[in-house]
mmCIF file of C-alpha atoms in Angstrom:
data_model
loop_
_atom_site.group_PDB
_atom_site.id
_atom_site.type_symbol
_atom_site.label_atom_id
_atom_site.label_comp_id
_atom_site.label_asym_id
_atom_site.label_seq_id
_atom_site.Cartn_x
_atom_site.Cartn_y
_atom_site.Cartn_z
ATOM 1 C CA UNK A 1 0.000 0.000 0.000
ATOM 2 C CA UNK A 2 1.444 3.365 -1.041
ATOM 3 C CA UNK A 3 1.933 5.999 1.645
ATOM 4 C CA UNK A 4 2.233 8.859 -0.824
ATOM 5 C CA UNK A 5 -1.050 10.366 0.365
ATOM 6 C CA UNK A 6 0.495 10.741 3.843
ATOM 7 C CA UNK A 7 3.634 12.376 2.404
ATOM 8 C CA UNK A 8 1.495 14.748 0.347
ATOM 9 C CA UNK A 9 -0.647 15.656 3.347
ATOM 10 C CA UNK A 10 2.289 16.267 5.707
ATOM 11 C CA UNK A 11 4.122 18.290 3.038
ATOM 12 C CA UNK A 12 1.036 20.426 2.375
ATOM 13 C CA UNK A 13 0.533 21.278 6.074
ATOM 14 C CA UNK A 14 4.251 21.947 6.596
ATOM 15 C CA UNK A 15 4.596 24.139 3.523
ATOM 16 C CA UNK A 16 1.368 26.017 4.285
ATOM 17 C CA UNK A 17 2.547 26.979 7.763
ATOM 18 C CA UNK A 18 5.987 27.925 6.448
ATOM 19 C CA UNK A 19 4.351 30.181 3.844
ATOM 20 C CA UNK A 20 2.248 31.820 6.589
ATOM 21 C CA UNK A 21 5.296 32.611 8.739
ATOM 22 C CA UNK A 22 7.213 33.779 5.686
ATOM 23 C CA UNK A 23 4.324 36.129 4.774
ATOM 24 C CA UNK A 24 4.151 37.462 8.341
ATOM 25 C CA UNK A 25 7.823 38.362 8.144
ATOM 26 C CA UNK A 26 9.626 35.689 10.133
ATOM 27 C CA UNK A 27 13.160 35.918 8.688
ATOM 28 C CA UNK A 28 14.517 33.102 6.554
ATOM 29 C CA UNK A 29 18.038 33.874 7.751
ATOM 30 C CA UNK A 30 19.273 32.176 10.897
ATOM 31 C CA UNK A 31 18.778 33.906 14.259
ATOM 32 C CA UNK A 32 20.774 32.272 17.063
ATOM 33 C CA UNK A 33 21.741 29.646 14.499
ATOM 34 C CA UNK A 34 18.075 28.760 13.933
ATOM 35 C CA UNK A 35 15.699 29.110 10.977
ATOM 36 C CA UNK A 36 12.592 29.937 13.020
ATOM 37 C CA UNK A 37 10.134 29.838 10.104
ATOM 38 C CA UNK A 38 10.729 26.089 9.658
ATOM 39 C CA UNK A 39 10.799 25.379 13.415
ATOM 40 C CA UNK A 40 7.442 27.170 13.774
ATOM 41 C CA UNK A 41 6.095 25.234 10.779
ATOM 42 C CA UNK A 42 6.908 21.941 12.575
ATOM 43 C CA UNK A 43 5.402 23.276 15.825
ATOM 44 C CA UNK A 44 2.125 24.211 14.118
ATOM 45 C CA UNK A 45 2.072 20.907 12.276
ATOM 46 C CA UNK A 46 1.630 19.443 15.781
ATOM 47 C CA UNK A 47 -1.124 21.958 16.586
ATOM 48 C CA UNK A 48 -2.969 21.100 13.349
ATOM 49 C CA UNK A 49 -2.804 17.351 13.983
ATOM 50 C CA UNK A 50 -3.900 17.707 17.623
ATOM 51 C CA UNK A 51 -6.867 19.888 16.700
ATOM 52 C CA UNK A 52 -7.963 17.277 14.134
ATOM 53 C CA UNK A 53 -7.567 14.473 16.692
ATOM 54 C CA UNK A 54 -9.213 16.331 19.598
ATOM 55 C CA UNK A 55 -12.575 14.487 19.226
ATOM 56 C CA UNK A 56 -10.647 11.195 19.398
ATOM 57 C CA UNK A 57 -8.871 12.412 22.529
ATOM 58 C CA UNK A 58 -12.242 13.176 24.159
ATOM 59 C CA UNK A 59 -13.422 9.643 23.301
ATOM 60 C CA UNK A 60 -10.220 8.305 24.849
ATOM 61 C CA UNK A 61 -10.934 10.114 28.129
ATOM 62 C CA UNK A 62 -14.560 8.877 28.157
ATOM 63 C CA UNK A 63 -13.379 5.317 27.541
ATOM 64 C CA UNK A 64 -10.863 5.575 30.372
ATOM 65 C CA UNK A 65 -13.609 6.867 32.676
ATOM 66 C CA UNK A 66 -15.811 3.913 31.690
ATOM 67 C CA UNK A 67 -12.942 1.486 32.311
ATOM 68 C CA UNK A 68 -12.301 3.037 35.713
ATOM 69 C CA UNK A 69 -15.969 2.800 36.674
ATOM 70 C CA UNK A 70 -15.884 -0.921 35.849
ATOM 71 C CA UNK A 71 -12.883 -1.659 38.094
ATOM 72 C CA UNK A 72 -15.004 -2.985 41.040
ATOM 73 C CA UNK A 73 -16.793 -5.411 38.692
ATOM 74 C CA UNK A 74 -13.493 -6.454 37.115
ATOM 75 C CA UNK A 75 -12.021 -7.118 40.541
ATOM 76 C CA UNK A 76 -15.078 -9.194 41.502
ATOM 77 C CA UNK A 77 -14.658 -11.290 38.343
ATOM 78 C CA UNK A 78 -10.981 -11.821 39.138
ATOM 79 C CA UNK A 79 -11.872 -13.104 42.595
ATOM 80 C CA UNK A 80 -14.653 -15.297 41.209
ATOM 81 C CA UNK A 81 -12.578 -16.901 38.438
ATOM 82 C CA UNK A 82 -9.194 -16.974 40.154
ATOM 83 C CA UNK A 83 -7.064 -19.608 38.445
ATOM 84 C CA UNK A 84 -9.355 -19.874 35.400
ATOM 85 C CA UNK A 85 -7.791 -17.380 33.033
ATOM 86 C CA UNK A 86 -9.806 -18.396 29.961
ATOM 87 C CA UNK A 87 -13.178 -17.964 31.691
ATOM 88 C CA UNK A 88 -12.000 -14.690 33.241
ATOM 89 C CA UNK A 89 -11.079 -13.258 29.831
ATOM 90 C CA UNK A 90 -14.468 -14.288 28.370
ATOM 91 C CA UNK A 91 -16.358 -12.734 31.284
ATOM 92 C CA UNK A 92 -14.386 -9.481 31.073
ATOM 93 C CA UNK A 93 -14.850 -9.213 27.299
ATOM 94 C CA UNK A 94 -18.587 -9.726 27.810
ATOM 95 C CA UNK A 95 -18.579 -7.032 30.507
ATOM 96 C CA UNK A 96 -16.742 -4.581 28.211
ATOM 97 C CA UNK A 97 -19.161 -5.352 25.360
ATOM 98 C CA UNK A 98 -22.200 -4.871 27.579
ATOM 99 C CA UNK A 99 -20.943 -1.575 29.055
ATOM 100 C CA UNK A 100 -19.514 -0.384 25.687
ATOM 101 C CA UNK A 101 -15.985 0.062 27.080
ATOM 102 C CA UNK A 102 -12.851 -0.529 25.000
ATOM 103 C CA UNK A 103 -9.548 -1.229 26.829
ATOM 104 C CA UNK A 104 -7.553 -0.406 23.669
ATOM 105 C CA UNK A 105 -9.127 3.049 23.269
ATOM 106 C CA UNK A 106 -6.416 4.564 25.478
ATOM 107 C CA UNK A 107 -3.813 3.895 22.765
ATOM 108 C CA UNK A 108 -5.900 5.048 19.794
ATOM 109 C CA UNK A 109 -4.672 8.695 19.647
ATOM 110 C CA UNK A 110 -1.075 7.454 19.688
ATOM 111 C CA UNK A 111 -1.753 4.930 16.907
ATOM 112 C CA UNK A 112 -3.444 7.578 14.766
ATOM 113 C CA UNK A 113 -0.372 9.803 15.042
ATOM 114 C CA UNK A 114 1.991 7.082 13.803
ATOM 115 C CA UNK A 115 1.236 7.843 10.099
ATOM 116 C CA UNK A 116 1.952 11.543 10.740
ATOM 117 C CA UNK A 117 5.244 10.655 12.410
ATOM 118 C CA UNK A 118 6.237 8.317 9.551
ATOM 119 C CA UNK A 119 5.270 10.939 6.964
ATOM 120 C CA UNK A 120 7.357 13.659 8.588
ATOM 121 C CA UNK A 121 10.234 11.199 9.058
ATOM 122 C CA UNK A 122 10.206 10.404 5.329
ATOM 123 C CA UNK A 123 9.859 14.035 4.218
ATOM 124 C CA UNK A 124 12.727 15.314 6.390
ATOM 125 C CA UNK A 125 15.003 12.360 5.658
ATOM 126 C CA UNK A 126 14.987 13.173 1.948
ATOM 127 C CA UNK A 127 16.151 16.778 2.492
ATOM 128 C CA UNK A 128 19.485 16.622 0.726
ATOM 129 C CA UNK A 129 20.730 19.649 -1.255
ATOM 130 C CA UNK A 130 22.469 17.330 -3.757
ATOM 131 C CA UNK A 131 19.210 15.783 -5.001
ATOM 132 C CA UNK A 132 18.102 16.490 -8.563
ATOM 133 C CA UNK A 133 15.298 18.860 -9.510
ATOM 134 C CA UNK A 134 12.871 15.991 -10.037
ATOM 135 C CA UNK A 135 13.411 14.654 -6.508
ATOM 136 C CA UNK A 136 13.125 18.123 -4.984
ATOM 137 C CA UNK A 137 9.668 18.769 -6.416
ATOM 138 C CA UNK A 138 8.045 15.585 -5.099
ATOM 139 C CA UNK A 139 4.904 15.847 -2.899
ATOM 140 C CA UNK A 140 4.140 19.414 -3.999
ATOM 141 C CA UNK A 141 7.459 21.004 -3.006
ATOM 142 C CA UNK A 142 9.031 23.789 -5.084
ATOM 143 C CA UNK A 143 12.796 23.599 -5.627
ATOM 144 C CA UNK A 144 13.442 26.782 -3.602
ATOM 145 C CA UNK A 145 11.299 25.456 -0.712
ATOM 146 C CA UNK A 146 13.255 22.207 -0.754
ATOM 147 C CA UNK A 147 16.606 24.029 -0.666
ATOM 148 C CA UNK A 148 15.382 26.303 2.138
ATOM 149 C CA UNK A 149 14.245 23.323 4.257
ATOM 150 C CA UNK A 150 17.450 21.386 3.517
ATOM 151 C CA UNK A 151 19.510 24.263 4.915
ATOM 152 C CA UNK A 152 17.199 24.940 7.908
ATOM 153 C CA UNK A 153 18.936 24.593 11.279
ATOM 154 C CA UNK A 154 18.288 24.480 14.997
ATOM 155 C CA UNK A 155 21.221 26.084 16.839
ATOM 156 C CA UNK A 156 23.420 25.415 13.760
ATOM 157 C CA UNK A 157 22.387 21.711 13.542
ATOM 158 C CA UNK A 158 20.392 20.929 10.342
ATOM 159 C CA UNK A 159 16.854 19.690 11.063
ATOM 160 C CA UNK A 160 17.437 16.904 8.504
ATOM 161 C CA UNK A 161 20.483 15.585 10.410
ATOM 162 C CA UNK A 162 20.377 12.987 13.187
ATOM 163 C CA UNK A 163 22.523 11.662 16.015
ATOM 164 C CA UNK A 164 23.563 8.691 13.875
ATOM 165 C CA UNK A 165 24.264 10.661 10.672
ATOM 166 C CA UNK A 166 27.150 9.279 8.627
ATOM 167 C CA UNK A 167 30.148 11.365 7.651
ATOM 168 C CA UNK A 168 28.834 11.602 4.077
ATOM 169 C CA UNK A 169 25.383 12.750 5.255
ATOM 170 C CA UNK A 170 26.931 15.439 7.466
ATOM 171 C CA UNK A 171 29.110 16.593 4.557
ATOM 172 C CA UNK A 172 26.073 16.817 2.232
ATOM 173 C CA UNK A 173 24.257 18.961 4.807
ATOM 174 C CA UNK A 174 27.338 21.028 5.646
ATOM 175 C CA UNK A 175 26.984 20.115 9.324
ATOM 176 C CA UNK A 176 29.441 19.737 12.179
ATOM 177 C CA UNK A 177 29.279 16.201 13.591
ATOM 178 C CA UNK A 178 29.904 17.204 17.216
ATOM 179 C CA UNK A 179 27.263 19.933 17.141
ATOM 180 C CA UNK A 180 24.689 17.575 15.620
ATOM 181 C CA UNK A 181 25.375 14.889 18.250
ATOM 182 C CA UNK A 182 25.073 17.366 21.147
ATOM 183 C CA UNK A 183 21.829 18.963 19.892
ATOM 184 C CA UNK A 184 20.294 15.626 18.863
ATOM 185 C CA UNK A 185 21.390 13.935 22.110
ATOM 186 C CA UNK A 186 19.838 16.634 24.305
ATOM 187 C CA UNK A 187 16.600 16.515 22.290
ATOM 188 C CA UNK A 188 16.433 12.707 22.545
ATOM 189 C CA UNK A 189 16.733 12.914 26.346
ATOM 190 C CA UNK A 190 13.973 15.555 26.456
ATOM 191 C CA UNK A 191 11.857 13.359 24.173
ATOM 192 C CA UNK A 192 12.282 10.348 26.498
ATOM 193 C CA UNK A 193 11.516 12.398 29.632
ATOM 194 C CA UNK A 194 8.388 14.046 28.213
ATOM 195 C CA UNK A 195 7.121 10.725 26.801
ATOM 196 C CA UNK A 196 7.428 9.183 30.272
ATOM 197 C CA UNK A 197 5.737 12.169 31.940
ATOM 198 C CA UNK A 198 2.701 12.097 29.646
ATOM 199 C CA UNK A 199 1.955 8.477 30.627
ATOM 200 C CA UNK A 200 2.797 9.039 34.293
ATOM 201 C CA UNK A 201 0.481 12.058 34.486
ATOM 202 C CA UNK A 202 -2.510 10.000 33.358
ATOM 203 C CA UNK A 203 -1.731 6.999 35.589
ATOM 204 C CA UNK A 204 -1.310 9.191 38.687
ATOM 205 C CA UNK A 205 -4.756 10.668 38.103
ATOM 206 C CA UNK A 206 -6.623 7.484 37.173
ATOM 207 C CA UNK A 207 -4.587 4.808 38.976
ATOM 208 C CA UNK A 208 -3.357 1.417 37.796
ATOM 209 C CA UNK A 209 -6.004 -0.720 36.131
ATOM 210 C CA UNK A 210 -7.250 -3.940 37.749
ATOM 211 C CA UNK A 211 -7.587 -5.597 34.338
ATOM 212 C CA UNK A 212 -4.269 -7.387 33.526
ATOM 213 C CA UNK A 213 -4.553 -6.485 29.832
ATOM 214 C CA UNK A 214 -5.124 -2.813 30.608
ATOM 215 C CA UNK A 215 -2.327 -2.817 33.192
ATOM 216 C CA UNK A 216 0.057 -4.327 30.641
ATOM 217 C CA UNK A 217 -0.777 -1.514 28.204
ATOM 218 C CA UNK A 218 -0.152 1.046 30.961
ATOM 219 C CA UNK A 219 3.265 -0.479 31.735
ATOM 220 C CA UNK A 220 4.162 -0.556 28.043
ATOM 221 C CA UNK A 221 3.334 3.137 27.632
ATOM 222 C CA UNK A 222 5.025 4.157 30.889
ATOM 223 C CA UNK A 223 8.279 2.197 30.589
ATOM 224 C CA UNK A 224 8.475 0.377 27.247
ATOM 225 C CA UNK A 225 8.046 3.255 24.804
ATOM 226 C CA UNK A 226 10.458 5.686 26.587
ATOM 227 C CA UNK A 227 13.085 2.911 26.830
ATOM 228 C CA UNK A 228 12.789 2.134 23.112
ATOM 229 C CA UNK A 229 13.385 5.799 22.245
ATOM 230 C CA UNK A 230 16.857 5.631 23.775
ATOM 231 C CA UNK A 231 17.897 3.451 20.814
ATOM 232 C CA UNK A 232 15.519 4.499 18.035
ATOM 233 C CA UNK A 233 16.086 8.196 18.777
ATOM 234 C CA UNK A 234 19.507 7.937 17.106
ATOM 235 C CA UNK A 235 17.888 7.503 13.669
ATOM 236 C CA UNK A 236 15.295 10.276 14.029
ATOM 237 C CA UNK A 237 16.051 13.541 12.188
ATOM 238 C CA UNK A 238 16.221 16.538 14.530
ATOM 239 C CA UNK A 239 13.044 17.931 12.929
ATOM 240 C CA UNK A 240 11.157 14.742 13.851
ATOM 241 C CA UNK A 241 12.388 14.937 17.449
ATOM 242 C CA UNK A 242 11.201 18.572 17.591
ATOM 243 C CA UNK A 243 7.781 17.322 16.448
ATOM 244 C CA UNK A 244 7.754 14.559 19.096
ATOM 245 C CA UNK A 245 8.800 16.851 21.971
ATOM 246 C CA UNK A 246 6.264 19.510 20.940
ATOM 247 C CA UNK A 247 3.549 16.857 20.717
ATOM 248 C CA UNK A 248 4.408 15.606 24.231
ATOM 249 C CA UNK A 249 4.267 19.113 25.700
ATOM 250 C CA UNK A 250 0.916 19.673 23.966
ATOM 251 C CA UNK A 251 -0.343 16.379 25.421
ATOM 252 C CA UNK A 252 0.766 17.314 28.950
ATOM 253 C CA UNK A 253 -1.146 20.591 28.789
ATOM 254 C CA UNK A 254 -4.218 19.023 27.176
ATOM 255 C CA UNK A 255 -4.380 16.176 29.702
ATOM 256 C CA UNK A 256 -3.987 18.578 32.614
ATOM 257 C CA UNK A 257 -6.886 20.695 31.345
ATOM 258 C CA UNK A 258 -9.154 17.709 30.677
ATOM 259 C CA UNK A 259 -8.380 16.026 34.023
ATOM 260 C CA UNK A 260 -9.218 19.241 35.875
ATOM 261 C CA UNK A 261 -12.393 19.867 33.907
ATOM 262 C CA UNK A 262 -13.513 16.230 33.991
ATOM 263 C CA UNK A 263 -11.994 14.679 37.136
ATOM 264 C CA UNK A 264 -11.991 10.876 37.507
ATOM 265 C CA UNK A 265 -15.183 9.475 39.103
ATOM 266 C CA UNK A 266 -15.115 8.752 42.844
ATOM 267 C CA UNK A 267 -14.956 5.008 43.381
ATOM 268 C CA UNK A 268 -16.853 3.408 46.281
ATOM 269 C CA UNK A 269 -16.173 0.196 48.139
ATOM 270 C CA UNK A 270 -18.590 -2.475 49.358
ATOM 271 C CA UNK A 271 -19.502 -0.365 52.391
ATOM 272 C CA UNK A 272 -20.449 2.551 50.160
ATOM 273 C CA UNK A 273 -17.543 4.684 51.344
ATOM 274 C CA UNK A 274 -15.359 6.390 48.714
ATOM 275 C CA UNK A 275 -12.083 4.672 47.852
ATOM 276 C CA UNK A 276 -9.166 7.144 48.049
ATOM 277 C CA UNK A 277 -7.416 7.915 44.791
ATOM 278 C CA UNK A 278 -3.776 7.047 43.963
ATOM 279 C CA UNK A 279 -2.395 10.321 45.357
ATOM 280 C CA UNK A 280 -4.363 9.969 48.619
ATOM 281 C CA UNK A 281 -3.262 6.334 49.024
ATOM 282 C CA UNK A 282 0.358 7.290 48.466
ATOM 283 C CA UNK A 283 0.159 10.117 51.013
ATOM 284 C CA UNK A 284 -1.484 7.796 53.547
ATOM 285 C CA UNK A 285 1.160 5.099 53.122
ATOM 286 C CA UNK A 286 3.962 7.661 53.437
ATOM 287 C CA UNK A 287 2.429 9.023 56.634
ATOM 288 C CA UNK A 288 2.000 5.523 58.060
ATOM 289 C CA UNK A 289 5.592 4.589 57.226
ATOM 290 C CA UNK A 290 6.957 7.729 58.898
ATOM 291 C CA UNK A 291 5.002 7.135 62.114
ATOM 292 C CA UNK A 292 7.213 4.857 64.268
ATOM 293 C CA UNK A 293 6.133 3.336 67.584
ATOM 294 C CA UNK A 294 7.274 5.280 70.630
ATOM 295 C CA UNK A 295 7.944 8.509 68.772
ATOM 296 C CA UNK A 296 6.307 11.777 69.628
ATOM 297 C CA UNK A 297 4.007 13.497 67.161
ATOM 298 C CA UNK A 298 5.307 16.933 68.136
ATOM 299 C CA UNK A 299 6.426 19.234 65.348
ATOM 300 C CA UNK A 300 9.864 20.781 64.983
ATOM 301 C CA UNK A 301 8.730 23.945 66.731
ATOM 302 C CA UNK A 302 7.502 22.000 69.779
ATOM 303 C CA UNK A 303 10.891 20.689 70.973
ATOM 304 C CA UNK A 304 10.854 22.860 74.096
ATOM 305 C CA UNK A 305 7.297 21.893 75.003
ATOM 306 C CA UNK A 306 6.886 19.029 77.506
ATOM 307 C CA UNK A 307 5.202 15.913 76.252
ATOM 308 C CA UNK A 308 1.644 15.573 77.508
ATOM 309 C CA UNK A 309 0.373 12.281 78.868
ATOM 310 C CA UNK A 310 -3.107 11.082 78.033
ATOM 311 C CA UNK A 311 -5.697 12.154 80.571
ATOM 312 C CA UNK A 312 -7.122 9.430 82.836
ATOM 313 C CA UNK A 313 -10.879 9.107 82.695
ATOM 314 C CA UNK A 314 -12.070 8.833 86.334
ATOM 315 C CA UNK A 315 -15.461 7.541 85.261
ATOM 316 C CA UNK A 316 -13.869 4.615 83.462
ATOM 317 C CA UNK A 317 -12.072 3.590 86.707
ATOM 318 C CA UNK A 318 -15.169 3.864 88.888
ATOM 319 C CA UNK A 319 -16.938 0.572 89.841
ATOM 320 C CA UNK A 320 -20.011 -0.329 87.821
ATOM 321 C CA UNK A 321 -23.446 -0.124 89.527
ATOM 322 C CA UNK A 322 -24.176 -3.339 91.452
ATOM 323 C CA UNK A 323 -20.586 -4.566 91.328
ATOM 324 C CA UNK A 324 -18.852 -5.571 94.543
ATOM 325 C CA UNK A 325 -16.342 -3.042 95.770
ATOM 326 C CA UNK A 326 -12.786 -4.052 95.244
ATOM 327 C CA UNK A 327 -10.618 -3.880 98.326
ATOM 328 C CA UNK A 328 -7.036 -3.355 97.233
ATOM 329 C CA UNK A 329 -5.805 -4.444 100.673
ATOM 330 C CA UNK A 330 -7.620 -7.787 100.441
ATOM 331 C CA UNK A 331 -5.363 -10.663 99.803
ATOM 332 C CA UNK A 332 -2.295 -9.070 101.353
ATOM 333 C CA UNK A 333 -0.705 -11.056 104.199
ATOM 334 C CA UNK A 334 -1.425 -9.564 107.615
ATOM 335 C CA UNK A 335 1.465 -8.111 109.533
ATOM 336 C CA UNK A 336 2.677 -10.208 112.396
ATOM 337 C CA UNK A 337 2.518 -8.506 115.709
ATOM 338 C CA UNK A 338 5.524 -8.852 117.829
#
């Protein structure tokens, strides 16, 4: 299946935004070693894609809310069919079908962005000033636009270069190998950190899923994907890493807004009392771990204050009505009289 339609679409959005910034007056020449018109074009490529995918993101949040509301029922099924994995999976799939919840919906926005990522990767990878006129004008590019993008830089590192660029590739782009490795390396680390934070932000708000399949997906997104970027990041052009980092920052802000506007539902236990969320449980466990037997609960400013002993309730020590009085002297051996 040809992916040309993706390359055409990504090129059209990228070139349209570059034309807008060029018309506004953003200089084509480098400022601080950076061609800002192309950097802004990549940034607003992210904005365009996220606006298009916003309805999908809302569906993702609704699906996660539905999955969270089903956690008590999922836990009950796990207790009921403990040791019978096949029956458990059938029962849970029937529960999801009945309640119209999809455990894979949480990954859908990420999967839909994969074609965009691959399209931008392909478009930027082919930015080589030594290509012929026919190659330069593919996917709706003009020759002067191609040459401008091929020479675009971020802090003197070409956006078409990558951490693992060969000597020949660096020579074609007129780039310094050390500079490219430093800029690309820093961006890869930022990409890994922001990818981890986007998953962690959601898990801290919604908690770990009871469903093993859903929990596995959460672990994959939290640890697996950031770890894979440590290796795959070496082959990403700097422009693609800029796209990824910008997309992560956009996701962090969008998730924070949505989670505040639509907070997770309050879960209740069998007794009808609300179950504390992940943050409350963590705070409670930290407080319990810090409280050691025999230690005083006085604050730092109360060091000079004497410790107070618990008051003795006189009523509790008084004999009950109808009970025989207790003689503390009874039972003691009488003193011998000399």
